[in-house]
Amino acid sequence: MRATLLLLTLISGGTYAAGFGCTDQHDQRARLACYDQLADAIAQCAGQQDQLDRLLCYDEFSKAAGRTVPAAVAPAAPVAAAPAVVAPQADPEAEFGTTKPKPEAVDAITSAVTKVTTNPYGQWTLTLENGQRWRQTESRRYKVKSGDTVTIERASLGSFLLSAEGRNGSTRVKRLD
């Protein structure tokens, strides 16, 4: 217990030790004796059963170390918050074991390319008929031109693969907007 308190004092209470002059001690035994006194003071405060007495003890300990305890900040006037709309939660136990159909997620889209722009690194940005813009994320060459029909499908780990109709292979893409 005493070793734990000493370690706690050395780690977190080192700033207090400076206030008591422990760090000014050049003799190792005198410095350890100073730290022992600090550990005893902390243990004495921690041993207080009443919360107010314990707080007052720690405050006195801080004052003795030459440290001031910051005053609590008074809370600002309460701001009226808009009432939050909370969706009703289903009881998890009532839902246990049932098989509900999950909402349908789109796994792939097919669209025609209306515009192709290329950056200096050879990667292109496509604009599709539906207005979506997609950028190639791989550095490998994959040719796509305006008017091509492409399919973009979900891949692993949240990525997307684009493949052009009539071509082998695919390339990774990322949606811009």
mmCIF file of C-alpha atoms in Angstrom:
data_model
loop_
_atom_site.group_PDB
_atom_site.id
_atom_site.type_symbol
_atom_site.label_atom_id
_atom_site.label_comp_id
_atom_site.label_asym_id
_atom_site.label_seq_id
_atom_site.Cartn_x
_atom_site.Cartn_y
_atom_site.Cartn_z
ATOM 1 C CA MET A 1 0.000 0.000 0.000
ATOM 2 C CA ARG A 2 2.762 2.413 0.957
ATOM 3 C CA ALA A 3 4.735 1.584 -2.190
ATOM 4 C CA THR A 4 1.634 2.187 -4.307
ATOM 5 C CA LEU A 5 1.052 5.556 -2.708
ATOM 6 C CA LEU A 6 4.702 6.448 -3.159
ATOM 7 C CA LEU A 7 4.510 5.527 -6.829
ATOM 8 C CA LEU A 8 1.299 7.522 -7.184
ATOM 9 C CA THR A 9 2.991 10.471 -5.536
ATOM 10 C CA LEU A 10 6.009 10.218 -7.820
ATOM 11 C CA ILE A 11 3.928 9.976 -10.981
ATOM 12 C CA SER A 12 0.930 12.237 -10.444
ATOM 13 C CA GLY A 13 2.033 14.252 -7.449
ATOM 14 C CA GLY A 14 5.433 15.239 -8.732
ATOM 15 C CA THR A 15 4.188 18.759 -9.206
ATOM 16 C CA TYR A 16 3.260 18.886 -5.540
ATOM 17 C CA ALA A 17 6.678 17.540 -4.604
ATOM 18 C CA ALA A 18 8.242 20.583 -6.197
ATOM 19 C CA GLY A 19 6.075 22.777 -3.957
ATOM 20 C CA PHE A 20 7.263 20.919 -0.862
ATOM 21 C CA GLY A 21 10.868 21.139 -1.949
ATOM 22 C CA CYS A 22 11.377 17.401 -2.500
ATOM 23 C CA THR A 23 12.978 17.951 -5.880
ATOM 24 C CA ASP A 24 15.386 20.443 -4.306
ATOM 25 C CA GLN A 25 16.835 17.712 -2.088
ATOM 26 C CA HIS A 26 20.165 16.569 -3.489
ATOM 27 C CA ASP A 27 20.611 13.730 -1.035
ATOM 28 C CA GLN A 28 18.680 10.696 -2.251
ATOM 29 C CA ARG A 29 17.653 9.628 1.269
ATOM 30 C CA ALA A 30 16.375 13.093 2.120
ATOM 31 C CA ARG A 31 14.397 13.195 -1.153
ATOM 32 C CA LEU A 32 12.855 9.767 -0.438
ATOM 33 C CA ALA A 33 11.983 10.883 3.111
ATOM 34 C CA CYS A 34 10.250 13.933 1.628
ATOM 35 C CA TYR A 35 8.300 11.707 -0.769
ATOM 36 C CA ASP A 36 7.373 9.453 2.173
ATOM 37 C CA GLN A 37 5.934 12.464 3.978
ATOM 38 C CA LEU A 38 3.919 13.335 0.884
ATOM 39 C CA ALA A 39 2.662 9.754 0.614
ATOM 40 C CA ASP A 40 1.627 9.852 4.287
ATOM 41 C CA ALA A 41 -0.259 13.114 3.709
ATOM 42 C CA ILE A 42 -2.075 11.649 0.717
ATOM 43 C CA ALA A 43 -2.885 8.474 2.647
ATOM 44 C CA GLN A 44 -4.223 10.561 5.526
ATOM 45 C CA CYS A 45 -6.532 12.442 3.153
ATOM 46 C CA ALA A 46 -7.618 9.244 1.414
ATOM 47 C CA GLY A 47 -8.428 7.700 4.795
ATOM 48 C CA GLN A 48 -11.081 10.325 5.558
ATOM 49 C CA GLN A 49 -14.504 8.685 5.543
ATOM 50 C CA ASP A 50 -16.554 11.850 5.097
ATOM 51 C CA GLN A 51 -16.428 13.229 1.562
ATOM 52 C CA LEU A 52 -16.305 16.848 2.693
ATOM 53 C CA ASP A 53 -13.501 16.164 5.163
ATOM 54 C CA ARG A 54 -11.568 14.304 2.446
ATOM 55 C CA LEU A 55 -12.013 17.221 0.023
ATOM 56 C CA LEU A 56 -10.919 19.749 2.643
ATOM 57 C CA CYS A 57 -7.856 17.619 3.418
ATOM 58 C CA TYR A 58 -6.841 17.545 -0.257
ATOM 59 C CA ASP A 59 -7.435 21.299 -0.497
ATOM 60 C CA GLU A 60 -5.150 21.875 2.498
ATOM 61 C CA PHE A 61 -2.587 19.573 0.912
ATOM 62 C CA SER A 62 -2.709 21.669 -2.281
ATOM 63 C CA LYS A 63 -2.375 24.926 -0.348
ATOM 64 C CA ALA A 64 0.617 23.577 1.550
ATOM 65 C CA ALA A 65 2.244 22.698 -1.775
ATOM 66 C CA GLY A 66 1.788 26.262 -2.962
ATOM 67 C CA ARG A 67 -0.761 25.267 -5.578
ATOM 68 C CA THR A 68 -4.132 26.924 -5.836
ATOM 69 C CA VAL A 69 -7.217 24.880 -6.465
ATOM 70 C CA PRO A 70 -9.178 26.314 -9.401
ATOM 71 C CA ALA A 71 -12.671 27.437 -8.517
ATOM 72 C CA ALA A 72 -15.519 25.577 -10.108
ATOM 73 C CA VAL A 73 -16.928 27.345 -13.123
ATOM 74 C CA ALA A 74 -20.537 28.367 -12.653
ATOM 75 C CA PRO A 75 -22.757 26.913 -15.343
ATOM 76 C CA ALA A 76 -24.198 29.348 -17.848
ATOM 77 C CA ALA A 77 -27.908 30.022 -17.994
ATOM 78 C CA PRO A 78 -29.684 26.946 -19.292
ATOM 79 C CA VAL A 79 -30.504 27.054 -22.959
ATOM 80 C CA ALA A 80 -33.887 25.797 -23.974
ATOM 81 C CA ALA A 81 -33.333 22.833 -26.237
ATOM 82 C CA ALA A 82 -35.679 21.804 -28.971
ATOM 83 C CA PRO A 83 -37.534 18.633 -28.071
ATOM 84 C CA ALA A 84 -35.823 15.675 -29.654
ATOM 85 C CA VAL A 85 -37.869 13.299 -31.716
ATOM 86 C CA VAL A 86 -37.004 9.789 -30.666
ATOM 87 C CA ALA A 87 -37.927 6.884 -32.871
ATOM 88 C CA PRO A 88 -39.608 4.104 -30.933
ATOM 89 C CA GLN A 89 -37.164 1.331 -30.155
ATOM 90 C CA ALA A 90 -38.265 -2.250 -30.604
ATOM 91 C CA ASP A 91 -37.770 -4.512 -27.624
ATOM 92 C CA PRO A 92 -34.642 -6.573 -28.394
ATOM 93 C CA GLU A 93 -35.988 -9.597 -26.554
ATOM 94 C CA ALA A 94 -39.241 -9.473 -28.514
ATOM 95 C CA GLU A 95 -37.283 -9.400 -31.791
ATOM 96 C CA PHE A 96 -34.950 -12.249 -30.806
ATOM 97 C CA GLY A 97 -35.076 -15.165 -33.241
ATOM 98 C CA THR A 98 -37.319 -13.549 -35.831
ATOM 99 C CA THR A 99 -36.210 -13.196 -39.407
ATOM 100 C CA LYS A 100 -37.213 -9.814 -40.747
ATOM 101 C CA PRO A 101 -36.418 -8.890 -44.297
ATOM 102 C CA LYS A 102 -33.643 -6.294 -44.379
ATOM 103 C CA PRO A 103 -34.175 -3.123 -46.372
ATOM 104 C CA GLU A 104 -32.999 -3.632 -49.902
ATOM 105 C CA ALA A 105 -29.542 -2.258 -50.574
ATOM 106 C CA VAL A 106 -28.418 -1.600 -54.100
ATOM 107 C CA ASP A 107 -25.441 -3.807 -54.882
ATOM 108 C CA ALA A 108 -24.706 -2.498 -58.377
ATOM 109 C CA ILE A 109 -25.691 0.233 -60.822
ATOM 110 C CA THR A 110 -25.418 0.327 -64.590
ATOM 111 C CA SER A 111 -25.305 3.613 -66.461
ATOM 112 C CA ALA A 112 -23.853 5.292 -69.526
ATOM 113 C CA VAL A 113 -20.826 7.575 -69.259
ATOM 114 C CA THR A 114 -21.525 11.167 -70.309
ATOM 115 C CA LYS A 115 -18.139 12.778 -69.575
ATOM 116 C CA VAL A 116 -14.572 11.589 -68.925
ATOM 117 C CA THR A 117 -11.774 13.796 -67.560
ATOM 118 C CA THR A 118 -8.215 12.656 -66.819
ATOM 119 C CA ASN A 119 -5.857 13.993 -64.154
ATOM 120 C CA PRO A 120 -2.079 14.329 -64.669
ATOM 121 C CA TYR A 121 -1.526 10.850 -63.208
ATOM 122 C CA GLY A 122 -3.689 9.162 -65.818
ATOM 123 C CA GLN A 123 -6.600 8.497 -63.476
ATOM 124 C CA TRP A 124 -9.976 9.536 -64.790
ATOM 125 C CA THR A 125 -13.165 10.977 -63.357
ATOM 126 C CA LEU A 126 -16.441 9.833 -64.887
ATOM 127 C CA THR A 127 -19.784 11.560 -64.954
ATOM 128 C CA LEU A 128 -22.680 9.150 -65.416
ATOM 129 C CA GLU A 129 -26.139 9.756 -66.902
ATOM 130 C CA ASN A 130 -27.663 9.820 -63.428
ATOM 131 C CA GLY A 131 -25.327 12.714 -62.455
ATOM 132 C CA GLN A 132 -22.995 10.704 -60.218
ATOM 133 C CA ARG A 133 -19.254 11.342 -60.442
ATOM 134 C CA TRP A 134 -16.741 8.555 -59.839
ATOM 135 C CA ARG A 135 -12.919 8.715 -59.713
ATOM 136 C CA GLN A 136 -10.533 5.872 -60.455
ATOM 137 C CA THR A 137 -8.454 5.044 -57.371
ATOM 138 C CA GLU A 138 -6.060 2.546 -58.919
ATOM 139 C CA SER A 139 -3.057 3.631 -60.944
ATOM 140 C CA ARG A 140 -3.414 0.917 -63.579
ATOM 141 C CA ARG A 141 -4.712 1.795 -67.026
ATOM 142 C CA TYR A 142 -8.343 1.119 -67.701
ATOM 143 C CA LYS A 143 -9.802 2.852 -70.732
ATOM 144 C CA VAL A 144 -13.288 4.283 -70.577
ATOM 145 C CA LYS A 145 -14.772 6.756 -73.037
ATOM 146 C CA SER A 146 -17.903 8.832 -73.251
ATOM 147 C CA GLY A 147 -20.891 6.744 -74.335
ATOM 148 C CA ASP A 148 -19.630 3.485 -72.755
ATOM 149 C CA THR A 149 -22.009 1.571 -70.520
ATOM 150 C CA VAL A 150 -20.410 0.780 -67.177
ATOM 151 C CA THR A 151 -21.425 -1.232 -64.149
ATOM 152 C CA ILE A 152 -20.300 -0.218 -60.670
ATOM 153 C CA GLU A 153 -20.697 -2.841 -57.973
ATOM 154 C CA ARG A 154 -19.877 -3.138 -54.304
ATOM 155 C CA ALA A 155 -16.597 -4.838 -53.482
ATOM 156 C CA SER A 156 -14.966 -5.837 -50.211
ATOM 157 C CA LEU A 157 -14.310 -3.446 -47.335
ATOM 158 C CA GLY A 158 -16.592 -0.718 -48.674
ATOM 159 C CA SER A 159 -14.852 -0.268 -52.017
ATOM 160 C CA PHE A 160 -16.425 -0.267 -55.487
ATOM 161 C CA LEU A 161 -15.406 -1.902 -58.773
ATOM 162 C CA LEU A 162 -16.176 -0.453 -62.200
ATOM 163 C CA SER A 163 -16.326 -2.632 -65.270
ATOM 164 C CA ALA A 164 -17.112 -1.504 -68.807
ATOM 165 C CA GLU A 165 -19.494 -3.489 -70.981
ATOM 166 C CA GLY A 166 -17.648 -5.625 -73.530
ATOM 167 C CA ARG A 167 -14.288 -5.459 -71.700
ATOM 168 C CA ASN A 168 -12.526 -7.851 -69.388
ATOM 169 C CA GLY A 169 -11.318 -6.735 -65.987
ATOM 170 C CA SER A 170 -12.324 -3.955 -63.661
ATOM 171 C CA THR A 171 -10.847 -1.084 -61.702
ATOM 172 C CA ARG A 172 -11.533 0.370 -58.262
ATOM 173 C CA VAL A 173 -13.435 3.641 -58.093
ATOM 174 C CA LYS A 174 -14.601 6.081 -55.444
ATOM 175 C CA ARG A 175 -17.727 8.188 -55.584
ATOM 176 C CA LEU A 176 -17.106 11.936 -55.467
ATOM 177 C CA ASP A 177 -20.673 13.224 -55.014
#
